[in-house]
Amino acid sequence: MHLGLTLFEEMVFEDGQLVNGSLLDYQVATIKDMPRSFRSVVVEVPHADGPFGAKGAGETGALTVAPAVANAIEDAVGVRIRDLPITPEKVLRALAEKDGATLPRDSSL
Amino acid sequence: MKREITLNINDRDETLVVDDAETLLEVLRDRLKLWSVRESCGVGACGSCTVLLDGRPVSACLLLAVRSTGRDITTLEGLGDGQLLHPIQEAFVSERALQCAYCTPGFVLSVKALLDEIPNPSDDEIREYLSGNLCRCAGYADILRAVHLAREKISRAPVKPE
């Protein structure tokens, strides 16, 4: 569904070493992160090179989640986040920068 | 140190010699060939190795086999009767609540414990109870539907008491 990559998932490296290489530290979406409701809209466009116009249907649709979330955030608070995952910290930094302030950098970001 | 222990697994006594350091997961999989119990993270974070201990879900990767004696251990193999699927399994099939299915045994057992404890769970209660089981294919919406269907199936035709 791409929600994990949009909101949580990031491999963090320090001095060339992966520091969150287990499921205790690398956060993936749980059932509690699932939206209350969501609707899938299928846009059918025949694929010229596929058998009978068919093409893969699964992960292609996942690409839409990140821009949808980024658009929603921009619509709500007026800042555009351009790299994933879109964490609360990144939104806070963007809001501060918009107001001309700068938050201190932390190596754990 | 090695010692002989007896484990009650799916209503059968299994006596075997294990090392003190062996986890329940290792014994169930490697010795008893109960392949439904799966290792993923190995640190109790993902729920793939969930088994029921006296009806409560536990991560078999964090539990030593020698600490599991005298308890009723249930794996997915103990849920159906060998011929018919358990209503929860039926619900997972008909709602297609699986994609790669690696997490499915853990989910099914967590749902079993949930419905035994809370026969009529709300959506929030289901989400809270199942938040310790990770699904990397993110089939959570289908799993939620499967839980509701399983609840209906069980309330319509109660399974025999265990």
Coordinates of N, CA and C in Angstrom, one line a residue, chain B residues 1-105:
Chain B
M1 N 22.9 -27.2 29.2 CA 22.6 -28.5 29.7 C 21.4 -29.1 28.9
K2 N 21.5 -30.4 28.7 CA 20.3 -31.0 28.0 C 19.4 -31.7 29.0
R3 N 18.1 -31.7 28.8 CA 17.2 -32.4 29.7 C 16.0 -32.9 28.9
E4 N 15.3 -33.9 29.5 CA 14.1 -34.4 28.9 C 12.9 -33.7 29.4
I5 N 12.1 -33.2 28.5 CA 10.9 -32.5 28.9 C 9.7 -33.0 28.1
T6 N 8.5 -32.8 28.6 CA 7.3 -33.2 27.9 C 6.5 -31.9 27.7
L7 N 6.2 -31.7 26.4 CA 5.4 -30.5 26.1 C 4.0 -31.0 25.6
N8 N 3.0 -30.3 26.0 CA 1.6 -30.6 25.5 C 1.4 -29.7 24.3
I9 N 1.4 -30.3 23.1 CA 1.2 -29.5 21.9 C 0.0 -30.0 21.1
N10 N -0.9 -29.1 20.9 CA -2.1 -29.5 20.2 C -2.8 -30.8 20.8
D11 N -2.9 -30.8 22.1 CA -3.5 -31.9 22.8 C -2.8 -33.2 22.7
R12 N -1.5 -33.1 22.4 CA -0.7 -34.4 22.4 C 0.6 -34.1 23.2
D13 N 0.9 -35.1 24.0 CA 2.2 -35.0 24.8 C 3.4 -35.4 23.9
E14 N 4.4 -34.5 23.8 CA 5.6 -34.8 23.1 C 6.8 -34.8 24.1
T15 N 7.4 -35.9 24.2 CA 8.6 -36.0 25.1 C 9.9 -36.0 24.3
L16 N 10.7 -35.0 24.6 CA 12.0 -35.0 23.8 C 13.1 -34.3 24.7
V17 N 14.3 -34.6 24.2 CA 15.5 -34.0 24.9 C 15.9 -32.7 24.3
V18 N 15.9 -31.7 25.1 CA 16.2 -30.3 24.5 C 17.4 -29.7 25.3
D19 N 18.0 -28.8 24.6 CA 19.0 -28.0 25.3 C 18.3 -26.9 26.0
D20 N 18.9 -26.5 27.2 CA 18.3 -25.4 27.9 C 18.1 -24.1 27.1
A21 N 19.0 -23.9 26.2 CA 19.0 -22.7 25.4 C 18.0 -22.7 24.2
E22 N 17.4 -23.8 23.9 CA 16.6 -23.9 22.7 C 15.3 -23.2 23.0
T23 N 14.9 -22.4 22.0 CA 13.6 -21.7 22.1 C 12.5 -22.7 21.7
L24 N 11.2 -22.3 22.1 CA 10.1 -23.1 21.8 C 9.9 -23.1 20.2
L25 N 10.3 -21.9 19.6 CA 10.2 -21.9 18.1 C 11.1 -22.9 17.5
E26 N 12.3 -23.1 18.0 CA 13.3 -24.0 17.4 C 12.7 -25.5 17.6
V27 N 12.2 -25.7 18.8 CA 11.7 -27.1 19.0 C 10.5 -27.4 18.2
L28 N 9.6 -26.4 18.1 CA 8.4 -26.7 17.3 C 8.7 -26.9 15.8
R29 N 9.6 -26.0 15.3 CA 9.9 -26.1 13.9 C 10.9 -27.2 13.5
D30 N 12.0 -27.2 14.2 CA 13.1 -28.0 13.8 C 13.0 -29.5 14.3
R31 N 12.4 -29.6 15.4 CA 12.2 -31.0 16.0 C 10.9 -31.6 15.6
L32 N 9.9 -30.9 15.8 CA 8.5 -31.4 15.6 C 7.9 -31.1 14.3
K33 N 8.7 -30.4 13.4 CA 8.3 -30.1 12.1 C 6.9 -29.5 12.0
L34 N 6.6 -28.6 12.9 CA 5.3 -27.9 12.8 C 5.7 -26.6 12.1
W35 N 5.6 -26.7 10.7 CA 6.1 -25.6 9.9 C 5.2 -24.3 9.9
S36 N 4.1 -24.4 10.5 CA 3.2 -23.2 10.5 C 3.9 -22.1 11.4
V37 N 4.7 -22.5 12.4 CA 5.4 -21.6 13.3 C 6.6 -21.0 12.6
R38 N 6.5 -19.7 12.3 CA 7.6 -19.2 11.4 C 8.4 -18.1 12.1
E39 N 9.7 -18.2 11.8 CA 10.6 -17.2 12.4 C 10.7 -16.0 11.3
S40 N 10.6 -14.8 11.8 CA 10.9 -13.7 11.0 C 12.0 -12.8 11.6
C41 N 11.6 -12.0 12.6 CA 12.5 -11.0 13.2 C 13.4 -11.7 14.3
G42 N 12.8 -12.7 15.0 CA 13.6 -13.4 16.0 C 13.8 -12.6 17.3
V43 N 13.1 -11.4 17.4 CA 13.3 -10.6 18.5 C 11.9 -10.2 19.1
G44 N 10.9 -10.9 18.8 CA 9.6 -10.7 19.4 C 8.9 -9.4 18.9
A45 N 9.2 -8.9 17.7 CA 8.6 -7.7 17.2 C 7.6 -7.9 16.1
C46 N 7.5 -9.1 15.5 CA 6.7 -9.2 14.3 C 5.5 -10.1 14.4
G47 N 5.5 -11.1 15.3 CA 4.3 -11.9 15.5 C 4.2 -13.1 14.6
S48 N 5.2 -13.3 13.7 CA 5.2 -14.5 12.8 C 5.2 -15.8 13.6
C49 N 5.9 -15.9 14.7 CA 6.0 -17.1 15.4 C 5.0 -17.3 16.5
T50 N 3.9 -16.5 16.4 CA 2.9 -16.6 17.5 C 2.3 -18.0 17.7
V51 N 2.3 -18.5 18.9 CA 1.6 -19.7 19.3 C 0.8 -19.3 20.5
L52 N -0.2 -20.2 20.8 CA -1.0 -20.0 22.0 C -0.5 -20.8 23.2
L53 N -0.3 -20.1 24.3 CA 0.1 -20.8 25.5 C -1.0 -20.6 26.5
D54 N -1.6 -21.7 26.8 CA -2.9 -21.7 27.6 C -3.9 -20.7 27.0
G55 N -3.9 -20.6 25.7 CA -4.9 -19.8 25.0 C -4.5 -18.3 24.8
R56 N -3.3 -18.0 25.3 CA -2.8 -16.6 25.2 C -1.7 -16.5 24.1
P57 N -1.7 -15.5 23.3 CA -0.7 -15.5 22.2 C 0.7 -15.1 22.8
V58 N 1.7 -15.8 22.4 CA 3.1 -15.5 22.8 C 4.0 -15.7 21.6
S59 N 5.1 -15.0 21.6 CA 6.1 -15.2 20.6 C 7.0 -16.3 20.9
A60 N 6.9 -17.4 20.1 CA 7.7 -18.6 20.4 C 9.2 -18.4 20.3
C61 N 9.6 -17.3 19.6 CA 11.1 -17.0 19.5 C 11.7 -16.5 20.8
L62 N 10.8 -16.0 21.7 CA 11.3 -15.4 23.0 C 11.1 -16.3 24.1
L63 N 10.6 -17.5 23.9 CA 10.2 -18.4 25.0 C 11.1 -19.7 24.9
L64 N 11.7 -20.0 26.0 CA 12.5 -21.2 26.1 C 11.6 -22.4 26.1
A65 N 12.0 -23.5 25.4 CA 11.2 -24.7 25.4 C 11.1 -25.3 26.8
V66 N 12.1 -25.2 27.6 CA 12.1 -25.8 29.0 C 11.1 -25.0 29.9
R67 N 10.8 -23.8 29.5 CA 9.9 -23.0 30.3 C 8.4 -23.2 29.9
S68 N 8.2 -24.1 28.9 CA 6.9 -24.2 28.3 C 6.2 -25.5 28.7
T69 N 6.9 -26.2 29.7 CA 6.3 -27.5 30.1 C 5.0 -27.2 31.0
G70 N 4.1 -28.1 31.0 CA 2.9 -28.0 31.8 C 1.9 -27.0 31.3
R71 N 2.1 -26.5 30.1 CA 1.2 -25.5 29.5 C 0.6 -26.1 28.3
D72 N -0.6 -25.7 27.9 CA -1.2 -26.1 26.7 C -0.7 -25.2 25.5
I73 N 0.0 -25.8 24.6 CA 0.6 -25.1 23.5 C -0.3 -25.4 22.3
T74 N -0.7 -24.4 21.6 CA -1.5 -24.6 20.4 C -0.8 -23.9 19.2
T75 N -0.6 -24.6 18.1 CA -0.1 -24.1 16.9 C -1.2 -24.1 15.9
L76 N -1.0 -23.5 14.7 CA -2.0 -23.5 13.7 C -2.5 -24.9 13.4
E77 N -1.6 -25.9 13.4 CA -1.9 -27.3 13.1 C -3.0 -27.8 14.1
G78 N -3.1 -27.2 15.3 CA -4.1 -27.7 16.2 C -5.4 -27.1 16.1
L79 N -5.6 -26.2 15.1 CA -6.8 -25.4 15.1 C -7.9 -26.1 14.3
G80 N -7.6 -26.6 13.1 CA -8.6 -27.4 12.4 C -8.7 -28.8 12.9
D81 N -9.5 -29.6 12.3 CA -9.5 -31.0 12.9 C -8.8 -32.0 11.9
G82 N -8.1 -31.4 10.9 CA -7.4 -32.3 10.0 C -8.2 -32.5 8.7
Q83 N -9.5 -32.3 8.8 CA -10.4 -32.4 7.6 C -11.0 -31.0 7.3
L84 N -11.6 -30.4 8.3 CA -12.2 -29.1 8.1 C -11.4 -28.0 8.7
L85 N -11.4 -26.9 8.0 CA -10.7 -25.7 8.5 C -11.5 -25.1 9.7
H86 N -10.8 -24.4 10.6 CA -11.4 -23.7 11.6 C -12.1 -22.5 11.0
P87 N -13.3 -22.0 11.6 CA -14.0 -20.9 11.0 C -13.1 -19.7 10.8
I88 N -12.1 -19.4 11.6 CA -11.2 -18.3 11.4 C -10.4 -18.5 10.1
Q89 N -9.9 -19.8 9.9 CA -9.2 -20.1 8.6 C -10.1 -19.9 7.4
E90 N -11.4 -20.4 7.6 CA -12.3 -20.2 6.5 C -12.5 -18.7 6.1
A91 N -12.6 -17.9 7.2 CA -12.8 -16.5 7.0 C -11.6 -15.9 6.3
F92 N -10.4 -16.3 6.6 CA -9.2 -15.7 6.0 C -9.2 -16.1 4.5
V93 N -9.7 -17.4 4.2 CA -9.7 -17.8 2.8 C -10.7 -17.0 2.0
S94 N -11.9 -16.9 2.6 CA -13.0 -16.3 1.8 C -12.8 -14.8 1.7
E95 N -12.2 -14.1 2.6 CA -11.9 -12.7 2.5 C -10.5 -12.5 1.8
R96 N -9.9 -13.5 1.4 CA -8.5 -13.5 0.8 C -7.6 -12.6 1.6
A97 N -7.6 -12.9 2.9 CA -6.9 -12.0 3.9 C -5.4 -12.4 3.9
L98 N -4.8 -12.7 2.8 CA -3.4 -13.1 2.8 C -2.9 -12.8 1.4
Q99 N -1.6 -12.5 1.3 CA -1.0 -12.3 0.0 C 0.2 -13.3 -0.1
C100 N 1.3 -13.0 0.6 CA 2.4 -14.0 0.6 C 2.1 -15.1 1.7
A101 N 1.3 -14.8 2.7 CA 0.9 -15.7 3.7 C 1.9 -16.1 4.8
Y102 N 3.1 -15.4 4.8 CA 4.1 -15.7 5.8 C 3.6 -15.4 7.2
C103 N 2.8 -14.3 7.3 CA 2.3 -13.8 8.6 C 1.0 -14.5 9.0
T104 N 0.4 -15.3 8.1 CA -1.0 -15.7 8.3 C -1.1 -16.7 9.6
P105 N -0.3 -17.7 9.8 CA -0.5 -18.5 11.0 C -0.5 -17.7 12.3

